[in-house]
CSV table of C-alpha atoms in Angstrom, one decimal:
chain,number,residue,atom,x,y,z
Z,288,UNK,CA,76.2,39.4,22.8
Z,289,UNK,CA,75.0,37.3,25.9
Z,290,UNK,CA,72.5,40.1,26.2
Z,291,UNK,CA,71.4,39.4,22.6
Z,292,UNK,CA,71.6,35.5,23.5
Z,293,UNK,CA,68.9,35.9,26.2
Z,294,UNK,CA,65.9,36.9,24.4
Z,295,UNK,CA,66.5,34.0,21.6
Z,296,UNK,CA,66.7,31.5,24.9
Z,297,UNK,CA,63.4,32.3,25.9
Z,298,UNK,CA,61.7,32.6,22.6
Z,299,UNK,CA,63.3,28.9,21.9
Z,300,UNK,CA,61.8,27.8,25.4
Z,301,UNK,CA,58.4,28.9,25.4
Z,302,UNK,CA,58.2,27.4,21.3
Z,303,UNK,CA,59.3,24.1,23.1
Z,304,UNK,CA,56.6,24.5,25.5
Z,305,UNK,CA,54.1,25.1,23.1
Z,306,UNK,CA,55.1,22.2,21.2
Z,307,UNK,CA,55.2,19.4,23.8
Z,308,UNK,CA,52.2,21.0,25.2
Z,309,UNK,CA,50.0,20.3,21.8
Z,310,UNK,CA,51.6,16.7,21.8
Z,311,UNK,CA,50.4,16.2,25.4
Z,312,UNK,CA,47.0,17.7,25.6
Z,313,UNK,CA,43.7,15.4,24.7
Z,314,UNK,CA,41.6,15.8,21.9
Z,315,UNK,CA,38.3,17.3,22.7
Z,316,UNK,CA,35.7,14.6,22.8
Z,317,UNK,CA,33.1,14.6,19.7
Z,318,UNK,CA,29.6,14.8,20.9
Z,319,UNK,CA,28.0,12.0,18.5
Z,320,UNK,CA,24.4,14.2,18.7
Z,321,UNK,CA,25.5,17.5,17.3
Z,322,UNK,CA,27.0,15.6,14.1
Z,323,UNK,CA,24.3,12.7,13.7
Z,324,UNK,CA,22.8,13.0,10.3
Z,325,UNK,CA,20.1,15.1,9.5
Z,326,UNK,CA,17.1,15.4,7.1
Z,327,UNK,CA,17.9,17.9,4.0
Z,328,UNK,CA,14.8,19.5,4.2
Z,329,UNK,CA,11.5,18.5,6.4
Z,330,UNK,CA,8.7,16.3,4.6
Z,331,UNK,CA,6.7,18.5,2.2
Z,332,UNK,CA,9.7,21.0,1.5
Z,333,UNK,CA,11.1,22.2,-1.7
Z,334,UNK,CA,15.1,21.9,-1.9
Z,335,UNK,CA,17.1,24.1,-3.8
Z,336,UNK,CA,17.2,22.0,-7.0
Z,337,UNK,CA,13.4,22.9,-6.9
Z,338,UNK,CA,12.0,19.2,-6.4
Z,339,UNK,CA,9.5,18.3,-3.4
Z,340,UNK,CA,11.2,15.7,-0.9
Z,341,UNK,CA,8.7,13.0,-0.5
Z,342,UNK,CA,7.7,12.8,2.7
Z,343,UNK,CA,8.3,8.3,3.4
Z,344,UNK,CA,6.6,7.0,6.7
Z,345,UNK,CA,6.7,3.5,7.9
Z,346,UNK,CA,3.7,1.0,7.5
Z,347,UNK,CA,0.6,2.6,8.8
Z,348,UNK,CA,-2.0,0.9,10.3
Z,349,UNK,CA,-5.7,2.1,10.9
Z,350,UNK,CA,-9.4,0.8,11.0
Z,351,UNK,CA,-11.5,2.4,8.7
Z,352,UNK,CA,-14.7,0.7,9.5
Z,353,UNK,CA,-16.3,-2.6,11.2
Z,354,UNK,CA,-18.1,-5.2,10.1
Z,355,UNK,CA,-21.9,-6.4,10.8
Z,356,UNK,CA,-20.5,-8.5,13.7
Z,357,UNK,CA,-18.3,-5.6,15.1
Z,358,UNK,CA,-14.7,-6.5,13.5
Z,359,UNK,CA,-12.1,-4.3,12.6
Z,360,UNK,CA,-11.5,-3.1,9.2
Z,361,UNK,CA,-8.4,-2.6,8.9
Z,362,UNK,CA,-6.3,-0.6,6.2
Z,363,UNK,CA,-2.4,-0.7,5.9
Z,364,UNK,CA,-0.8,2.3,4.3
Z,365,UNK,CA,3.0,2.7,2.9
Z,366,UNK,CA,5.2,4.9,0.9
Z,367,UNK,CA,5.0,8.4,0.2
Z,368,UNK,CA,2.0,10.2,2.2
Z,369,UNK,CA,1.5,12.9,-0.4
Z,370,UNK,CA,2.1,10.6,-3.5
Z,371,UNK,CA,0.6,11.3,-6.3
Z,372,UNK,CA,0.2,7.7,-7.5
Z,373,UNK,CA,-1.6,4.8,-5.2
Z,374,UNK,CA,-1.9,1.6,-5.7
Z,375,UNK,CA,-5.1,-0.4,-3.5
Z,376,UNK,CA,-5.1,-4.1,-2.9
Z,377,UNK,CA,-7.8,-6.0,-1.2
Z,378,UNK,CA,-6.8,-9.6,-0.6
Z,379,UNK,CA,-10.8,-10.6,0.4
Z,380,UNK,CA,-14.0,-9.5,-0.6
Z,381,UNK,CA,-15.6,-13.1,-0.6
Z,382,UNK,CA,-15.0,-14.6,2.7
Z,383,UNK,CA,-14.8,-18.3,0.9
Z,384,UNK,CA,-12.0,-16.7,-1.4
Z,385,UNK,CA,-9.3,-16.2,1.0
Z,386,UNK,CA,-5.7,-16.8,-0.9
Z,387,UNK,CA,-5.6,-13.2,-1.6
Z,388,UNK,CA,-4.9,-11.8,1.8
Z,389,UNK,CA,-1.4,-13.2,2.4
Z,390,UNK,CA,-0.4,-11.7,-1.2
Z,391,UNK,CA,-1.8,-8.5,-0.1
Z,392,UNK,CA,0.0,-8.8,3.2
Z,393,UNK,CA,3.1,-9.9,1.9
Z,394,UNK,CA,3.7,-6.9,-0.3
Z,395,UNK,CA,4.2,-4.8,2.5
Z,396,UNK,CA,7.3,-7.1,3.2
Z,397,UNK,CA,8.6,-5.5,0.5
Z,398,UNK,CA,11.2,-2.4,-0.1
Z,399,UNK,CA,8.6,0.8,0.9
Z,400,UNK,CA,7.8,2.3,-2.8
Z,401,UNK,CA,9.7,5.6,-3.7
Z,402,UNK,CA,7.6,7.2,-5.7
Z,403,UNK,CA,3.7,5.4,-5.3
Z,404,UNK,CA,2.0,4.5,-1.9
Z,405,UNK,CA,0.2,1.1,-1.6
Z,406,UNK,CA,-3.1,1.0,0.0
Z,407,UNK,CA,-3.5,-2.9,1.3
Z,408,UNK,CA,-7.4,-3.8,3.0
Z,409,UNK,CA,-6.1,-7.7,3.9
Z,410,UNK,CA,-10.2,-8.3,4.3
Z,411,UNK,CA,-12.9,-6.4,3.7
Z,412,UNK,CA,-14.9,-9.6,4.7
Z,413,UNK,CA,-13.5,-10.9,8.0
Z,414,UNK,CA,-17.2,-12.1,9.3
Z,415,UNK,CA,-17.3,-14.3,5.9
Z,416,UNK,CA,-13.5,-15.1,6.3
Z,417,UNK,CA,-14.4,-16.7,9.7
Z,418,UNK,CA,-17.8,-18.3,8.2
Z,419,UNK,CA,-15.9,-19.3,5.4
Z,420,UNK,CA,-19.1,-17.8,3.5
Z,421,UNK,CA,-19.3,-16.0,0.3
Z,422,UNK,CA,-21.4,-13.0,2.3
Z,423,UNK,CA,-20.8,-11.2,5.0
Z,424,UNK,CA,-22.6,-12.1,8.6
Z,425,UNK,CA,-26.0,-10.4,6.9
Z,426,UNK,CA,-25.5,-13.5,4.4
Z,427,UNK,CA,-25.1,-10.1,1.6
Z,428,UNK,CA,-23.2,-10.9,-1.2
Z,429,UNK,CA,-20.4,-7.6,-0.9
Z,430,UNK,CA,-19.7,-7.6,-4.5
Z,431,UNK,CA,-23.6,-7.0,-5.5
Z,432,UNK,CA,-24.0,-4.0,-3.0
Z,433,UNK,CA,-22.4,-1.2,-4.7
Z,434,UNK,CA,-23.7,1.4,-5.9
Z,435,UNK,CA,-23.3,0.6,-9.7
Z,436,UNK,CA,-26.6,-0.2,-11.0
Z,437,UNK,CA,-27.5,-1.9,-8.3
Z,438,UNK,CA,-30.6,-3.8,-8.3
Z,439,UNK,CA,-32.2,-6.4,-5.7
Z,440,UNK,CA,-31.2,-9.4,-6.4
Z,441,UNK,CA,-32.0,-12.9,-4.8
Z,442,UNK,CA,-33.1,-13.2,-1.1
Z,443,UNK,CA,-31.3,-13.1,2.2
Z,444,UNK,CA,-29.7,-16.9,1.8
Z,445,UNK,CA,-29.0,-16.7,-1.5
Z,446,UNK,CA,-25.5,-16.9,-2.7
Z,447,UNK,CA,-25.7,-13.5,-4.1
Z,448,UNK,CA,-28.5,-11.6,-2.3
Z,449,UNK,CA,-27.1,-8.3,-3.0
Z,450,UNK,CA,-28.9,-6.7,-0.1
Z,451,UNK,CA,-31.8,-4.0,1.3
Z,452,UNK,CA,-30.4,-1.2,-0.8
Z,453,UNK,CA,-26.5,0.1,-2.5
Z,454,UNK,CA,-24.4,0.4,0.4
Z,455,UNK,CA,-26.7,-1.1,2.7
Z,456,UNK,CA,-23.6,-3.0,4.7
Z,457,UNK,CA,-21.6,-1.5,7.2
Z,458,UNK,CA,-18.4,-3.1,5.0
Z,459,UNK,CA,-19.4,-1.5,1.8
Z,460,UNK,CA,-20.1,1.7,3.0
Z,461,UNK,CA,-16.8,1.6,4.7
Z,462,UNK,CA,-15.0,0.9,2.1
Z,463,UNK,CA,-16.8,3.6,-0.6
Z,464,UNK,CA,-15.4,5.9,1.8
Z,465,UNK,CA,-12.0,4.6,2.1
Z,466,UNK,CA,-11.9,4.8,-1.7
Z,467,UNK,CA,-13.1,8.0,-2.3
Z,468,UNK,CA,-10.5,9.1,0.3
Z,469,UNK,CA,-7.6,7.3,-1.1
Z,470,UNK,CA,-8.7,7.9,-4.6
Z,471,UNK,CA,-6.3,5.3,-5.6
Z,472,UNK,CA,-5.1,5.5,-9.3
Z,473,UNK,CA,-5.0,1.5,-9.7
Z,474,UNK,CA,-6.9,-1.1,-7.8
Z,475,UNK,CA,-6.8,-4.6,-7.3
Z,476,UNK,CA,-9.3,-6.9,-5.9
Z,477,UNK,CA,-8.5,-11.1,-5.5
Z,478,UNK,CA,-10.5,-13.6,-6.1
Z,479,UNK,CA,-11.0,-17.1,-6.6
Z,480,UNK,CA,-10.6,-19.8,-8.2
Z,481,UNK,CA,-11.3,-19.5,-12.0
Z,482,UNK,CA,-7.6,-18.5,-12.6
Z,483,UNK,CA,-8.2,-15.3,-15.2
Z,484,UNK,CA,-7.2,-11.5,-14.7
Z,485,UNK,CA,-10.7,-9.9,-15.8
Z,486,UNK,CA,-10.9,-7.3,-18.7
Z,487,UNK,CA,-12.8,-5.2,-15.8
Z,488,UNK,CA,-13.7,-1.5,-17.4
Z,489,UNK,CA,-10.6,0.8,-16.6
Z,490,UNK,CA,-7.3,0.2,-18.7
Z,491,UNK,CA,-6.6,-2.5,-20.6
Z,492,UNK,CA,-3.0,-2.4,-21.0
Z,493,UNK,CA,-2.6,-2.4,-16.9
Z,494,UNK,CA,-4.9,-5.5,-17.4
Z,495,UNK,CA,-3.0,-6.9,-20.2
Z,496,UNK,CA,0.1,-6.4,-18.5
Z,497,UNK,CA,-0.8,-7.8,-14.8
Z,498,UNK,CA,-2.1,-10.7,-16.8
Z,499,UNK,CA,1.1,-11.5,-19.0
Z,500,UNK,CA,3.8,-11.0,-15.7
Z,501,UNK,CA,1.4,-13.5,-14.0
Z,502,UNK,CA,0.9,-16.3,-16.6
Z,503,UNK,CA,-2.9,-16.2,-17.0
Z,504,UNK,CA,-5.4,-15.2,-19.5
Z,505,UNK,CA,-6.9,-12.0,-19.7
Z,506,UNK,CA,-10.5,-12.2,-20.3
Z,507,UNK,CA,-13.7,-10.0,-19.9
Z,508,UNK,CA,-16.1,-11.9,-17.5
Z,509,UNK,CA,-19.9,-11.0,-16.9
Z,510,UNK,CA,-20.4,-7.5,-15.5
Z,511,UNK,CA,-22.9,-7.7,-12.3
Z,512,UNK,CA,-24.8,-5.0,-11.0
Z,513,UNK,CA,-23.5,-3.9,-7.7
Z,514,UNK,CA,-19.9,-4.7,-8.2
Z,515,UNK,CA,-17.2,-2.7,-6.5
Z,516,UNK,CA,-15.0,-2.6,-9.6
Z,517,UNK,CA,-17.5,-1.1,-12.2
Z,518,UNK,CA,-18.3,1.2,-9.3
Z,519,UNK,CA,-15.0,2.2,-9.4
Z,520,UNK,CA,-14.5,2.5,-12.9
Z,521,UNK,CA,-17.7,4.4,-13.7
Z,522,UNK,CA,-17.5,6.6,-10.2
Z,523,UNK,CA,-13.3,7.6,-10.6
Z,524,UNK,CA,-12.9,8.4,-14.5
Z,525,UNK,CA,-9.0,7.9,-15.4
Z,526,UNK,CA,-8.5,5.1,-12.8
Z,527,UNK,CA,-8.8,1.6,-13.0
Z,528,UNK,CA,-10.0,-1.0,-11.1
Z,529,UNK,CA,-10.0,-4.6,-11.8
Z,530,UNK,CA,-10.4,-8.2,-11.0
Z,531,UNK,CA,-7.7,-11.0,-10.2
Z,532,UNK,CA,-9.3,-14.5,-10.0
Z,533,UNK,CA,-6.7,-16.4,-8.7
Z,534,UNK,CA,-6.6,-19.9,-8.8
Z,535,UNK,CA,-8.7,-22.4,-6.2
Z,536,UNK,CA,-4.9,-23.7,-5.3
Z,537,UNK,CA,-1.5,-21.6,-5.7
Z,538,UNK,CA,1.9,-22.4,-5.8
Z,539,UNK,CA,5.4,-21.2,-5.3
Z,540,UNK,CA,5.9,-19.8,-8.8
Z,541,UNK,CA,2.4,-18.0,-9.2
Z,542,UNK,CA,2.8,-16.5,-5.9
Z,543,UNK,CA,6.1,-15.6,-7.2
Z,544,UNK,CA,4.6,-13.7,-10.3
Z,545,UNK,CA,1.6,-11.9,-8.8
Z,546,UNK,CA,4.1,-10.2,-6.0
Z,547,UNK,CA,6.5,-9.5,-9.5
Z,548,UNK,CA,3.1,-8.3,-10.8
Z,549,UNK,CA,2.3,-5.9,-8.0
Z,550,UNK,CA,5.4,-4.5,-7.6
Z,551,UNK,CA,5.4,-3.7,-11.3
Z,552,UNK,CA,2.4,-1.5,-10.7
Z,553,UNK,CA,4.2,0.9,-8.2
Z,554,UNK,CA,6.8,1.9,-11.4
């Protein structure tokens, strides 16, 4: 019996050592890097469900041209890089109508859009803004300088002088190139001080909804030769470019409505 007891005692002792060893040993440390969250797919790849993963990025800033006096023309882009839908917002084209700049920049502070890319040009006429003039530094009205039925208007010094030819100004050429590259689905151009949304020749449904959110009337304003929205609407059929004439003075309520209307375009 003693000989039978020894093996049992040995096995019991070994089991006790294993149990005590497991209780006193230190746990293996976790390497946070190995357990960090990883993307489910690379940008632009296709998931197992068959849907493309929309690549997103933080706000991208770039210079797309320079003014007559050498000031940078800056564009900001936010949202999916390869979005099928793009919204262009231009804050200033006339240097004495600058309320749209802050509104355009404020749009970038919103949550990044999921399915739409937002393209913001705060100021297309930095020389005019610095001088407080409608025209650029060459005394040209940029909104009469695009290649939509351009015609010679006035002489240098006149308020609506259209330049020496279509796209004669560096700002106009840079903007035309940017629009051709971005190919926006909808473009919003801010002006002052009439306080209306212009029925500019694109989708009247888009213009009407925008006007309704702002609480401003929708009116068909005069069509001008060389205007950028007419050039966009005729050059890129199926897209919509329109003018928003802000009042001479903005209030918080209207600014909130404009922001909401711009965000509504992202849907």
